[in-house]
Amino acid sequence: MSVDVLLGLQWGDEGKGKIVDVLTPSYDVVARFQGGPNAGHTIEFDGKKFVLHTIPSGIFNPNTINIIGNGVIIDPVILHRELHRLSEGSAQSGKNLYISRKAHLILPTHRLLDAASEHAKGASKIGSTLKGIGPTYTDKTGRNGLRVGDIAAPNFKKRYSELRNRHLQLIQLFQFDPSGHLIDGLSFEAYETQWLEKAEWLNTMQLVDSEYFINDLIRQGKRILAEGAQGSLLDIDFGSYPFVTSSNTTIAGVCSGLGIAPRQIGKVIGIFKAYCTRVGSGPFATELFDETGEMLRKNGNEFGSTTGRPRRCGWLDIPALNYSIMINGVSELVMMKADVIDELDMIQVATAYRAGQEIIQQIPFDPNAQELIPVYETLPGWKTDVRKAAQQGKLPAEFEAFVHFVEKKTGVPIRLVSTGPDRSQIWKR
Ligand code: GDP
Ligand code: IMO
Ligand code: MG
């Protein structure tokens, strides 16, 4: 039995949480393989709404095993808060949650370093979620990090203090004054006190050697779904560097973040919105600064699930989508938020870029340095409430034409179309 993968093909927030939740009844296991609490995955059902940051989106199904893999990074304060909130949603206070001992810890000083680094960059800042993602992965690859399994070691406090003090020295180099900086509304000292407490709590959770755990589940024939965070265009290697996150959000991250072999990978489900959004800095060729962009933000409620920041909005970008499909080997697509563009007379889709005198379909080495002017094809809008139409089992011809257009341009079938935030608002093709 193989491991299917669901990952975002744009700049994150495609609706991964919703689709993982929808697909969960078909799987025995859901596993997160990278990222950390920079993610915000929204799930809505029975009139309730939950936003998951670190916990896999299979958590609401009590029969599903949820694994936080070694490639994920964990802030114990955020994880504790998240789990506490979930107990209102039948998530069984973590009974079906397993955490890798090899997952790295986000220290309070990683969060200070993130803020200091962004502050030093000024106008060229990344637009980080300030959850400490970059500094934690830096310590991981620099071989200085602390892992979940280290909490149990007798010298954990000493190792924590050494790393923390080294970070505080680094922060001075940034000429950043941490005293005025709040972490989730708390002073550094108050956050640190909570953090040390919650690290002890984390040590009492179901910790596993997740690479053995997951390979055993594979051997038992369990059906496994790997849940991506962020999006392919934020990948550390393939995104618009340096305006990216610090992990491999693409398919390779599944193997390194869970300890599974490439030949175990089955379906690769790529998820995209019928338009594009991006939160934070970086190039975005099809970004709209007009009333259509405003309409997308308003109708799509495009405000960050983690930070509340307004998301930048624009038209669907086929060359970017095809790039993500290529890197990930996507075998099927899920289209999200089609309902958001219901009212448009005309829908634009970029199918190439103009770069100087040239028409190109590849993303150049440094899209930050070069102006890419989208070349659009225009499709007629459907001017119909697709949510209602999907419930009645008949979607308008213009809608079908839009779906076929994307399938033709990408060469990949669209298996599911989402027409609203609720679990039930899904149309299977
Ligand atoms: P994720 O990070 O990929 O899980 O996505 P987010 O949860 O950050 O953002 C997706 C947002 O769109 C959430 O507020 C979802 O509730 C919402 N959403 C998901 N699917 C749909 C859809 O088909 N239509 C609409 N209108 N909203 C959706
Ligand atoms: P989900 O999983 C959208 C963006 C940030 C910033 C850049 C780097 O909900 O789709 P970081 O905090 O990682 O140092 O920020 O990446 N970013 C996301 N954008 N969705 C996310 O996650 C994101 N996680 C990070 O806005 O531009
Ligand atoms: Mg999100």
mmCIF file of C-alpha atoms and ligand atoms in Angstrom, residues 13 40-41 305 311, ligand 3:
data_model
loop_
_atom_site.group_PDB
_atom_site.id
_atom_site.type_symbol
_atom_site.label_atom_id
_atom_site.label_comp_id
_atom_site.label_asym_id
_atom_site.label_seq_id
_atom_site.Cartn_x
_atom_site.Cartn_y
_atom_site.Cartn_z
ATOM 1 C CA ASP A 13 -3.673 28.765 1.624
ATOM 2 C CA GLY A 40 -2.919 27.779 9.084
ATOM 3 C CA HIS A 41 -5.228 25.038 7.785
ATOM 4 C CA SER A 305 -5.424 32.114 8.765
ATOM 5 C CA ARG A 311 -3.712 38.296 1.079
HETATM 6 MG MG MG B 3 -3.278 28.558 5.349
#
